[in-house]
Coordinates of C-alpha atoms in Angstrom, one line a residue:
Chain L
M18 CA -110.3 -8.9 72.1
S19 CA -112.8 -7.1 70.6
S20 CA -110.9 -4.0 69.5
G21 CA -107.9 -6.4 67.9
E22 CA -105.0 -8.9 68.2
Y23 CA -103.2 -6.7 66.0
D24 CA -104.5 -3.2 64.6
I25 CA -103.9 -4.0 60.5
M26 CA -103.8 -7.4 59.1
I27 CA -103.3 -8.0 55.8
I28 CA -104.5 -11.1 53.4
G29 CA -101.6 -11.5 50.8
A30 CA -98.1 -11.4 50.4
G31 CA -97.1 -10.2 47.0
P32 CA -95.8 -7.0 46.3
A33 CA -98.8 -5.4 46.8
G34 CA -99.5 -7.2 50.8
L35 CA -95.3 -7.0 51.3
S36 CA -95.7 -2.7 50.6
A37 CA -98.4 -2.3 52.6
A38 CA -97.3 -4.3 55.6
L39 CA -93.6 -2.2 55.1
N40 CA -95.8 1.3 55.4
A41 CA -97.6 0.6 57.8
R42 CA -94.7 -0.6 60.2
V43 CA -92.9 2.5 59.2
R44 CA -96.6 4.3 61.2
N45 CA -95.6 1.6 64.5
K46 CA -99.0 -0.3 63.3
S47 CA -98.8 -4.3 64.4
V48 CA -99.1 -6.1 61.2
A49 CA -99.7 -9.3 60.5
V50 CA -99.5 -10.7 56.9
V51 CA -102.1 -14.0 56.1
S52 CA -100.9 -15.9 52.7
R53 CA -100.8 -19.3 52.2
K54 CA -98.1 -18.9 51.0
L55 CA -95.1 -16.8 52.1
T56 CA -94.7 -15.6 48.3
S57 CA -97.4 -13.7 45.5
P58 CA -96.8 -17.6 42.9
S59 CA -97.4 -15.4 39.1
L60 CA -94.6 -13.2 40.7
E61 CA -93.1 -16.7 42.0
K62 CA -93.1 -18.6 38.6
A63 CA -92.1 -14.5 36.4
P64 CA -88.2 -16.0 34.9
W65 CA -87.0 -12.3 34.9
V66 CA -88.7 -8.8 35.9
D67 CA -86.5 -5.5 34.4
N68 CA -89.4 -3.2 34.7
Y69 CA -89.4 -2.1 38.6
L70 CA -87.5 0.8 38.3
G71 CA -83.9 0.8 40.3
V72 CA -84.1 -3.0 40.3
E73 CA -82.6 -4.6 37.0
R74 CA -83.5 -7.2 35.9
I75 CA -83.6 -10.2 38.5
S76 CA -86.0 -13.3 38.9
G77 CA -89.4 -13.2 39.6
S78 CA -88.3 -15.5 43.2
E79 CA -85.4 -14.1 43.5
L80 CA -87.1 -10.7 43.6
S81 CA -90.3 -11.8 45.8
A82 CA -87.3 -13.3 48.7
R83 CA -86.4 -9.2 48.7
F84 CA -89.9 -7.6 49.1
V85 CA -90.5 -11.0 52.1
D86 CA -86.6 -9.5 54.4
H87 CA -88.1 -6.6 53.8
A88 CA -91.3 -7.1 55.4
R89 CA -89.6 -8.8 58.6
T90 CA -86.6 -7.0 59.0
A91 CA -89.4 -4.1 59.5
G92 CA -90.6 -5.5 61.7
A93 CA -93.8 -7.5 60.0
E94 CA -95.3 -10.7 61.4
L95 CA -95.9 -13.6 58.3
I96 CA -98.1 -16.2 58.7
E97 CA -98.7 -19.2 56.3
S98 CA -102.1 -19.8 56.0
D99 CA -105.1 -20.0 53.6
I100 CA -107.7 -17.8 54.8
T101 CA -111.1 -19.0 54.4
G102 CA -113.5 -15.8 55.0
I103 CA -113.4 -12.0 57.0
F104 CA -116.3 -11.0 59.2
N105 CA -117.3 -7.3 59.8
L106 CA -117.6 -6.9 63.7
G107 CA -117.8 -3.5 63.9
D108 CA -115.4 -2.4 65.3
S109 CA -112.7 -5.0 64.0
F110 CA -113.0 -7.7 61.8
A111 CA -111.8 -11.3 62.6
A112 CA -110.4 -13.7 60.1
L113 CA -110.7 -17.6 59.6
G114 CA -107.7 -19.8 59.5
S115 CA -106.8 -22.6 58.2
D116 CA -105.2 -23.6 62.0
R117 CA -105.6 -20.7 64.1
D118 CA -107.3 -17.3 63.0
F119 CA -106.4 -14.1 62.8
S120 CA -108.7 -10.5 64.5
A121 CA -107.7 -7.0 63.8
K122 CA -108.5 -3.1 63.9
A123 CA -107.8 -2.8 59.7
V124 CA -108.0 -5.3 56.8
V125 CA -106.1 -4.9 53.0
I126 CA -106.4 -7.0 51.1
A127 CA -104.0 -8.2 48.5
T128 CA -105.3 -11.3 47.4
G129 CA -104.3 -10.9 44.2
S130 CA -106.0 -11.9 40.7
V131 CA -107.8 -14.4 40.2
Q132 CA -107.8 -15.9 37.0
E133 CA -110.3 -18.2 37.0
A134 CA -114.1 -17.4 36.3
S135 CA -116.5 -18.5 38.7
I136 CA -118.1 -22.9 37.9
P137 CA -121.7 -22.6 37.7
G138 CA -123.5 -23.1 40.5
E139 CA -120.6 -22.3 43.3
S140 CA -122.0 -19.4 44.6
R141 CA -125.1 -20.5 44.3
L142 CA -124.1 -23.6 46.2
L143 CA -121.8 -22.0 48.7
G144 CA -121.7 -23.8 51.9
M145 CA -124.4 -26.4 51.1
G146 CA -121.7 -28.6 49.9
V147 CA -118.7 -26.3 48.1
S148 CA -115.7 -25.2 49.8
Y149 CA -112.4 -23.4 49.6
C150 CA -109.9 -25.1 52.0
A151 CA -110.7 -29.1 52.6
T152 CA -108.4 -28.5 56.6
C153 CA -112.1 -26.1 57.8
D154 CA -114.0 -27.9 56.2
G155 CA -113.1 -31.5 55.5
P156 CA -113.8 -33.1 58.8
L157 CA -117.4 -32.1 57.3
Y158 CA -117.1 -35.1 54.7
K159 CA -116.3 -37.8 57.0
G160 CA -117.3 -40.9 54.9
K161 CA -119.1 -38.8 51.8
R162 CA -117.9 -38.8 48.6
V163 CA -116.0 -35.3 48.1
V164 CA -114.8 -33.9 44.3
V165 CA -111.3 -31.9 44.1
L166 CA -111.0 -29.3 41.4
G167 CA -107.8 -28.6 40.9
Y168 CA -106.9 -24.4 40.1
T169 CA -103.2 -24.9 41.4
A170 CA -100.6 -27.1 43.3
H171 CA -101.7 -27.3 46.3
A172 CA -104.6 -28.5 45.1
I173 CA -103.3 -32.1 45.6
E174 CA -103.0 -31.6 49.3
E175 CA -105.6 -30.7 49.5
A176 CA -106.3 -33.9 47.9
N177 CA -104.4 -36.2 49.9
F178 CA -106.5 -35.2 53.2
L179 CA -109.6 -35.2 52.2
A180 CA -108.3 -39.2 51.0
Q181 CA -107.5 -39.9 55.1
I182 CA -110.7 -39.1 56.3
C183 CA -113.8 -39.5 52.6
S184 CA -115.0 -43.1 51.6
E185 CA -113.9 -41.4 48.3
V186 CA -111.9 -38.5 45.8
T187 CA -112.2 -37.5 43.3
Y188 CA -109.7 -35.3 41.7
V189 CA -109.9 -32.9 38.6
A190 CA -106.5 -31.5 37.5
A191 CA -108.6 -28.6 36.4
R192 CA -106.0 -26.6 35.3
S193 CA -102.5 -28.3 34.1
A194 CA -100.5 -27.7 38.5
K195 CA -96.5 -28.2 37.0
A196 CA -94.8 -31.4 37.2
E197 CA -91.8 -29.8 39.3
D198 CA -94.3 -28.2 42.2
A199 CA -96.8 -30.6 42.2
P200 CA -96.5 -33.4 45.8
E201 CA -97.4 -37.2 44.9
I202 CA -101.2 -37.6 44.6
A203 CA -102.4 -40.4 47.4
E204 CA -103.3 -44.2 46.5
G205 CA -106.8 -44.3 45.9
I206 CA -107.6 -41.1 44.8
R207 CA -109.1 -41.4 41.4
V208 CA -107.3 -38.8 38.7
L209 CA -109.2 -36.9 36.2
K210 CA -108.4 -33.9 33.5
K211 CA -111.7 -33.3 32.1
R212 CA -113.2 -29.9 32.5
V213 CA -115.4 -28.5 34.7
L214 CA -119.0 -27.7 33.0
G215 CA -121.2 -27.0 37.0
I216 CA -121.9 -28.3 39.5
R217 CA -125.0 -29.2 40.0
G218 CA -127.8 -29.8 42.7
E219 CA -130.7 -28.1 44.5
N220 CA -130.5 -26.7 48.2
K221 CA -127.1 -28.8 48.4
V222 CA -124.0 -30.9 46.2
E223 CA -125.4 -33.8 44.2
E224 CA -123.1 -33.8 41.0
V225 CA -119.8 -32.1 39.6
E226 CA -120.9 -31.7 35.7
L227 CA -117.2 -32.9 33.4
D228 CA -116.9 -32.5 29.4
G229 CA -118.2 -36.2 29.8
E230 CA -118.5 -37.4 32.8
T231 CA -120.9 -36.3 35.8
I232 CA -119.7 -37.4 39.0
P233 CA -122.3 -37.9 41.7
A234 CA -120.6 -35.9 45.0
D235 CA -122.1 -34.7 48.9
G236 CA -118.8 -32.4 48.8
V237 CA -116.8 -29.7 46.3
F238 CA -113.8 -28.1 47.0
V239 CA -112.5 -25.7 44.3
V240 CA -108.7 -24.9 45.2
R241 CA -107.2 -21.8 42.9
D242 CA -104.5 -19.8 44.7
S243 CA -106.7 -17.1 45.8
I244 CA -111.0 -17.1 47.0
P245 CA -112.9 -14.9 44.6
V246 CA -113.0 -11.5 47.5
E247 CA -117.1 -11.4 47.1
R248 CA -116.7 -14.6 48.6
L249 CA -113.9 -13.8 51.3
L250 CA -115.7 -11.2 52.3
E251 CA -119.5 -10.2 52.6
G252 CA -120.7 -7.0 51.5
I253 CA -117.7 -5.8 49.0
D254 CA -118.1 -3.6 45.9
V255 CA -116.4 -6.0 43.2
A256 CA -116.3 -5.1 39.7
D257 CA -115.4 -7.6 36.1
G258 CA -113.5 -9.4 38.8
A259 CA -111.7 -6.3 41.0
I260 CA -112.3 -5.0 44.0
V261 CA -113.8 -1.6 43.5
V262 CA -111.8 1.5 45.6
D263 CA -110.3 4.9 45.0
R264 CA -107.5 6.7 45.0
E265 CA -107.1 6.6 49.2
M266 CA -107.2 2.3 47.9
T267 CA -110.3 2.5 50.2
T268 CA -113.3 -0.3 50.0
N269 CA -117.3 0.4 50.0
V270 CA -116.4 -1.3 54.1
A271 CA -115.7 1.0 56.0
G272 CA -111.7 -0.3 57.8
V273 CA -110.6 -2.4 54.5
F274 CA -108.7 -1.4 52.1
A275 CA -107.3 -3.2 49.0
A276 CA -104.0 -3.4 46.9
G277 CA -101.9 -4.8 43.4
D278 CA -103.7 -7.4 41.2
C279 CA -106.8 -7.3 43.6
T280 CA -107.8 -4.1 42.6
G281 CA -107.2 -4.1 38.5
R282 CA -105.3 -4.6 35.8
P283 CA -102.2 -4.0 35.2
Y284 CA -101.1 -6.6 37.2
Q285 CA -97.6 -5.2 38.0
V286 CA -95.0 -5.2 40.3
A287 CA -95.1 -1.8 40.5
K288 CA -98.6 -1.3 40.4
A289 CA -99.2 -3.7 43.1
V290 CA -96.0 -1.4 45.4
G291 CA -97.5 1.8 44.4
E292 CA -101.3 0.7 46.0
G293 CA -99.8 -0.9 49.1
L294 CA -98.0 1.8 50.2
V295 CA -101.3 3.8 49.8
A296 CA -103.3 1.2 51.6
G297 CA -100.5 1.1 54.0
L298 CA -100.7 4.4 55.0
S299 CA -104.1 5.0 54.5
A300 CA -105.2 2.1 56.8
A301 CA -102.6 3.3 59.4
R302 CA -104.2 6.1 58.9
Y303 CA -107.7 4.4 59.9
V304 CA -106.5 3.3 62.5
D305 CA -105.6 6.7 64.9
R306 CA -108.7 7.7 63.8
M307 CA -110.3 5.4 65.0
A308 CA -108.4 5.4 68.4
A309 CA -108.6 9.2 69.2
K310 CA -112.6 8.4 68.9
K311 CA -112.0 6.5 71.9
Chain A
M13 CA -94.0 17.0 12.3
S14 CA -97.6 17.7 12.8
S15 CA -97.5 14.2 15.1
G16 CA -94.7 14.5 17.2
E17 CA -91.1 13.7 16.7
Y18 CA -91.4 12.0 19.3
D19 CA -94.4 8.8 21.2
I20 CA -94.6 10.1 24.6
M21 CA -93.2 13.2 26.1
I22 CA -92.2 12.7 30.0
I23 CA -91.7 15.6 31.4
G24 CA -90.4 15.2 35.0
A25 CA -87.1 12.8 35.9
G26 CA -87.8 11.6 39.3
P27 CA -89.5 8.1 39.8
A28 CA -93.3 8.6 38.7
G29 CA -91.6 9.5 35.1
L30 CA -88.6 7.1 34.9
S31 CA -91.4 4.7 35.2
A32 CA -93.7 5.9 33.6
A33 CA -89.9 6.0 31.0
L34 CA -89.3 2.2 31.3
N35 CA -93.2 1.5 30.9
A36 CA -93.3 2.9 27.8
R37 CA -90.0 1.7 26.7
V38 CA -90.9 -1.7 27.4
R39 CA -94.1 -1.6 24.8
N40 CA -91.6 -0.3 22.3
K41 CA -92.4 3.8 22.5
S42 CA -89.7 6.5 21.8
V43 CA -89.5 8.3 25.2
A44 CA -87.8 11.3 26.1
V45 CA -88.1 12.7 29.6
V46 CA -87.3 16.4 29.8
S47 CA -86.3 17.8 32.8
R48 CA -84.3 20.5 34.6
K49 CA -82.2 18.5 36.4
L50 CA -82.1 14.4 35.7
T51 CA -83.2 13.6 38.9
S52 CA -86.0 15.1 41.9
P53 CA -84.8 17.7 43.9
S54 CA -87.0 16.5 46.7
L55 CA -85.4 12.6 46.8
E56 CA -82.2 14.2 46.4
K57 CA -82.2 15.9 49.3
A58 CA -83.8 12.5 50.8
P59 CA -81.0 11.0 53.7
W60 CA -82.6 8.2 53.8
V61 CA -84.9 6.0 52.0
D62 CA -86.5 2.7 53.6
N63 CA -89.5 1.9 52.1
Y64 CA -89.7 1.5 48.6
L65 CA -89.9 -1.9 48.8
G66 CA -87.2 -4.6 48.5
V67 CA -84.7 -2.0 48.0
E68 CA -83.7 -1.6 51.8
R69 CA -82.0 1.5 53.4
I70 CA -80.8 3.3 50.9
S71 CA -79.5 7.3 50.5
G72 CA -82.4 9.4 48.1
S73 CA -79.7 10.1 45.7
E74 CA -78.1 7.1 45.1
L75 CA -82.0 5.8 44.9
S76 CA -82.4 8.6 42.4
A77 CA -79.2 7.3 40.6
R78 CA -80.1 4.0 40.3
F79 CA -83.6 5.0 38.3
V80 CA -81.3 7.3 36.1
D81 CA -79.3 4.3 34.1
H82 CA -82.9 1.8 34.6
A83 CA -84.8 4.6 32.1
R84 CA -81.9 4.7 30.3
T85 CA -81.0 1.8 29.7
A86 CA -84.2 0.8 28.8
G87 CA -83.2 3.6 26.0
A88 CA -85.2 6.8 27.4
E89 CA -83.7 9.9 25.7
L90 CA -83.3 11.9 29.1
I91 CA -83.0 15.9 28.0
E92 CA -82.1 18.5 30.8
S93 CA -84.3 21.5 29.8
D94 CA -86.7 23.6 32.0
I95 CA -90.0 23.3 30.0
T96 CA -92.2 26.2 30.5
G97 CA -95.9 25.5 28.7
I98 CA -97.0 22.8 26.4
F99 CA -99.0 23.2 23.7
N100 CA -102.6 21.1 22.4
L101 CA -101.8 20.5 18.9
G102 CA -104.7 18.3 18.4
D103 CA -103.0 15.1 17.1
S104 CA -99.4 15.9 19.3
F105 CA -98.1 18.3 21.1
A106 CA -95.7 20.8 22.0
A107 CA -93.4 21.7 24.2
L108 CA -91.3 25.0 25.0
G109 CA -87.4 24.4 26.4
S110 CA -85.0 26.4 27.1
D111 CA -83.0 25.6 24.1
R112 CA -84.9 23.7 22.6
D113 CA -88.9 22.1 21.8
F114 CA -90.5 19.5 22.2
S115 CA -93.5 17.9 20.0
A116 CA -94.6 14.2 20.9
K117 CA -98.5 12.4 20.2
A118 CA -98.5 11.6 24.3
V119 CA -97.5 13.4 27.7
V120 CA -96.7 12.2 30.8
I121 CA -96.1 15.0 33.4
A122 CA -94.3 14.1 36.5
T123 CA -93.0 17.6 37.9
G124 CA -93.4 17.0 41.1
S125 CA -95.6 19.1 43.9
V126 CA -95.5 22.3 44.5
Q127 CA -95.2 23.3 47.7
E128 CA -95.6 26.7 47.8
A129 CA -98.8 28.5 47.6
S130 CA -99.2 31.1 44.4
I131 CA -98.4 34.2 45.0
P132 CA -101.4 37.6 45.0
G133 CA -101.6 38.9 41.7
E134 CA -99.5 36.1 40.0
S135 CA -101.8 34.6 38.2
R136 CA -103.7 37.3 37.1
L137 CA -100.4 39.0 36.0
L138 CA -99.0 35.9 33.8
G139 CA -98.2 36.8 30.3
M140 CA -99.0 40.4 32.0
G141 CA -94.9 40.6 33.0
V142 CA -95.1 37.4 35.2
S143 CA -92.5 35.2 33.8
Y144 CA -90.9 32.2 35.3
C145 CA -88.3 32.5 32.8
A146 CA -85.6 34.1 32.1
T147 CA -84.1 32.7 28.8
C148 CA -87.1 32.3 27.3
D149 CA -88.6 35.8 28.3
G150 CA -85.7 37.6 29.5
P151 CA -85.1 39.6 26.4
L152 CA -88.7 41.5 26.9
Y153 CA -87.1 43.1 29.5
K154 CA -84.1 44.7 28.0
G155 CA -83.2 47.7 29.8
K156 CA -86.2 47.2 32.1
R157 CA -87.0 46.8 35.7
V158 CA -87.0 43.4 37.1
V159 CA -88.1 41.4 40.4
V160 CA -86.6 37.9 41.1
L161 CA -88.4 36.0 43.2
G162 CA -86.7 33.0 43.8
Y163 CA -87.4 29.1 45.2
T164 CA -84.6 27.4 44.8
A165 CA -81.0 27.7 44.5
H166 CA -81.3 27.7 40.5
A167 CA -83.3 31.5 40.4
I168 CA -79.4 33.1 41.5
E169 CA -78.9 31.5 37.7
E170 CA -81.8 33.2 36.8
A171 CA -81.7 36.8 38.2
N172 CA -77.2 36.5 37.3
F173 CA -78.3 36.0 33.8
L174 CA -81.3 39.2 33.9
A175 CA -78.4 41.0 34.8
Q176 CA -76.5 41.3 31.6
I177 CA -79.7 42.2 30.6
C178 CA -81.6 44.4 32.6
S179 CA -80.8 48.2 33.7
E180 CA -81.9 46.9 37.7
V181 CA -82.4 43.0 38.7
T182 CA -83.6 42.5 42.6
Y183 CA -83.1 38.9 44.4
V184 CA -85.8 37.7 46.8
A185 CA -84.7 34.9 47.9
A186 CA -87.5 33.8 49.1
R187 CA -86.6 30.4 50.6
S188 CA -83.1 30.4 51.4
A189 CA -80.8 27.8 49.3
K190 CA -79.0 26.2 50.4
A191 CA -75.4 27.2 50.4
E192 CA -73.3 25.0 49.1
D193 CA -76.1 24.5 45.8
A194 CA -76.3 27.9 45.2
P195 CA -73.8 30.0 42.6
E196 CA -72.7 33.1 43.4
I197 CA -74.6 36.3 42.7
A198 CA -72.8 38.5 40.3
E199 CA -73.2 42.1 40.4
G200 CA -75.0 44.4 40.3
I201 CA -77.7 43.1 41.8
R202 CA -79.8 43.7 44.7
V203 CA -80.4 41.4 47.1
L204 CA -83.2 40.6 49.8
K205 CA -84.4 38.4 52.4
K206 CA -87.7 39.8 52.9
R207 CA -91.2 37.7 53.3
V208 CA -93.4 38.3 49.2
L209 CA -97.0 39.8 49.7
G210 CA -98.1 40.8 46.4
I211 CA -97.4 41.7 42.8
R212 CA -99.4 43.9 42.2
G213 CA -100.3 47.0 39.2
E214 CA -103.4 46.9 36.8
N215 CA -102.7 45.4 33.1
K216 CA -99.2 44.9 33.5
V217 CA -96.5 44.5 36.8
E218 CA -96.4 47.9 38.4
E219 CA -94.6 46.9 41.0
V220 CA -93.3 43.6 43.7
E221 CA -94.6 44.3 47.4
L222 CA -91.7 42.8 50.3
D223 CA -92.5 42.4 53.7
G224 CA -91.5 46.2 54.6
E225 CA -90.8 47.7 51.3
T226 CA -92.6 48.3 47.6
I227 CA -90.0 47.4 44.6
P228 CA -91.5 49.0 41.7
A229 CA -91.1 46.7 38.5
D230 CA -91.5 46.3 34.4
G231 CA -90.9 42.4 35.1
V232 CA -91.7 39.5 37.7
F233 CA -89.7 36.4 37.7
V234 CA -91.1 33.5 39.3
V235 CA -88.9 30.8 39.6
R236 CA -89.6 27.7 42.2
D237 CA -88.6 24.1 41.6
S238 CA -91.2 23.0 39.6
I239 CA -94.1 25.9 37.3
P240 CA -97.9 25.0 39.1
V241 CA -99.1 22.3 36.1
E242 CA -101.9 24.2 35.4
R243 CA -99.4 27.3 34.2
L244 CA -97.3 25.0 32.3
L245 CA -101.2 23.3 30.1
E246 CA -104.2 25.2 29.8
G247 CA -106.7 23.2 30.8
I248 CA -105.9 20.9 33.8
D249 CA -108.2 19.9 35.8
V250 CA -106.6 20.4 38.6
A251 CA -107.9 20.4 42.8
D252 CA -106.4 21.4 45.8
G253 CA -103.0 21.8 44.0
A254 CA -103.5 18.5 41.9
I255 CA -104.0 17.0 38.8
V256 CA -107.4 15.3 38.4
V257 CA -106.8 11.3 37.7
D258 CA -109.0 8.2 37.2
R259 CA -107.5 4.7 38.0
E260 CA -105.8 4.9 34.0
M261 CA -103.7 8.1 35.0
T262 CA -105.4 10.1 32.7
T263 CA -106.3 14.0 32.8
N264 CA -109.3 15.9 31.3
V265 CA -106.9 17.0 28.8
A266 CA -106.3 13.5 25.7
G267 CA -103.5 11.9 25.1
V268 CA -101.9 13.7 28.8
F269 CA -100.9 11.2 31.9
A270 CA -100.1 12.4 35.3
A271 CA -97.6 10.7 38.2
G272 CA -96.5 10.7 41.2
D273 CA -96.7 13.8 43.4
C274 CA -98.5 16.5 41.4
T275 CA -101.5 14.3 41.7
G276 CA -102.2 14.7 45.4
R277 CA -100.3 12.4 48.6
P278 CA -99.1 10.3 50.1
Y279 CA -95.4 12.0 48.0
Q280 CA -93.3 8.6 47.9
V281 CA -91.6 7.3 45.9
A282 CA -93.0 3.5 45.6
K283 CA -96.3 5.4 45.0
A284 CA -94.9 8.1 42.5
V285 CA -93.4 4.4 40.6
G286 CA -96.3 2.7 39.9
E287 CA -98.1 5.4 38.8
G288 CA -95.1 6.5 36.8
L289 CA -95.5 2.5 35.6
V290 CA -99.7 3.1 35.0
A291 CA -98.7 6.3 33.2
G292 CA -96.5 4.4 30.8
L293 CA -99.3 2.1 29.9
S294 CA -101.6 4.2 29.5
A295 CA -100.1 6.7 27.1
A296 CA -98.9 3.5 25.1
R297 CA -101.7 2.3 24.8
Y298 CA -103.0 5.8 23.7
V299 CA -100.7 6.3 21.0
D300 CA -101.8 3.0 19.7
R301 CA -105.2 3.3 19.5
M302 CA -104.1 6.8 17.5
A303 CA -101.9 4.9 14.7
A304 CA -104.6 2.5 14.6
K305 CA -107.5 5.3 13.3
K306 CA -104.9 6.3 11.1

C-alpha cells in the first residue's frame, strides 16, 4: 500500500508519543504507536513526578500507565516492536520492525533522548557489521563471533537470542542494568564489565576495543534504549543530539514531525506532552492536506 | 526594591501561567501569579476536556480548579488583580495592578489569546482617552462623558464604577456576556447593543462610532478578557497577534518569557502546560544567572 496502512505512525510510547497519538485520534486519524516497550523507560524509573500540572505526586510508572490507558481508550493502536529504520517512500513512510513492518502517511518521532554518546567507529561501520537489532540482523551472523554492547537491560535478551545462532557471543555490560529488570544471561556467553573504547575494522567490523582487552568480532550489536535518530531516518536534521524542529514540531523532512526529549531539553513530562499534542495535530493537518491534493 | 519583591511574576492563571509557577517553585523561586480571575476564562467555559494526556474526560472548570490547587500547594502566591501595564526597570520589572503594584526580577506572560481584533483608532488614541482599566484611569474622567466597550461580563462592573464618577456613561455590549455571569447594570447608564466601528479624535478621543449612531465622548474604556500584549509591555515583539518566542520561550525582551495561547495556536491545554514548564524553568535560570553576575 503506497499510501500507508495507517494515517500516522508514532515511534515511541512515552508522554510525547502518546500525547501525539491521543490528539491525532481526536482528529480522527488512524494511529499506530510503535515502541520497544509500551512506556517511557526514563519515566518508568522516576520514583515520583510532581511537576505535571494537575496530577499531584504520582509515581513515574503509574503516570506512564495512565498515559498508555488514555491513548488506548482514544483508539490508538499500541504495538510492542523495535524500529530499526524508517524509509521515505515519497507519499508515505515505511518502518522496519522486529516482527513486522509498518507504513503510514506521516510519522511522529518521539523516541526520547539518547544519553549515550556515539561509539568511535559505530557510524562508519553501520551496516558493515554494526547493527542495532539482533532479531533483524542476527541470522546474518550464524556461526560467527559477535559482541553485544549492552546499554539497557533489554540487551541481555538480545545476547541470549544471539547465543542460539552464533559461535561466540561476548556480552559487554556497558552500563549496569538494574538487577531486578535484567533477565538471566544464557550459558556460554562471556560477560565483561569494561569500558568500550571503539569498534575497529577497514570495510567491515574486525574487533571491538575495550579498556584493557581487544575482542575479535564479525558483528557488533549496539543495544540502547533508543537508536540515535539520525540513524533511524536518513537526512533528518539533528543538532547537538536533538532533532531540529520549529514551533509546529515540523522537521526538515516533509511529513515527519518530532516531539519530546528527542527534540532537546528540558527532559520533562509536561514539555513532552505539550510537544506531542502539537506534533499530533500538525501530522493530522499534513495528512488532510495530502488527501486534498489527490 | 529595585531587585523586585518576587523572583518571578507570572501574568495569567490559566494552564500556562500555573505550569510556569509550579516549575519555578520546583526551582525554589518566589513566585506571584497575578490574574484578573484565578482561572482561564476559556478553559472554565469548556464543558469537557479529554485531550490532556493522563486526565480522562474532565470538565474545564474542574481541571482549572486542579491546576490552581497544584500551583498553590507548590507554594506559588496567587493574586486576583488586573494588570494594566508592565515596565522594564533594567534589573527588574514593575507591573501596575488594580489595587497594588508588583515587582519581580523576571516575568512570564501567560495572558491567553486575544480573540478580538483591535478597534480602528484604539492604538492611536491609547493614553489620549482610550483606557483599559476604569479603576486605574476612571478618576481622570470625573464629571466627563465616557463610553465603555464591553467584550466581557466584567465590563459591566467597570461601567457601574464609572457611573459613580462620570457625568454620562454609555455601555456598549460589544459582545453579549452570558446572563448568569453578568452583574446588574447601574441606574443611569445608557445601554446599547450595536457594532463598534471605530474610535475617533485628532489628538484625543472625541467620539465613538457605532453602527447607526455616533456618541460624543471624552474617554473610552475598552474592557476585554485580556489586554493586547503589545500594549501590556512596550517593545515586545508580536506577530499575527502572538508573542514571538523561541524554543526556550524567551521573548525579545531579556527577562521576559511567554507561554500558552498568547504565543499562538494551537489553543490547547497540553501545549500551554508544556510551554509553561519551559518558560518557568527558563525564567528560573535567568534569575540564577542575574544573581551570579552580582
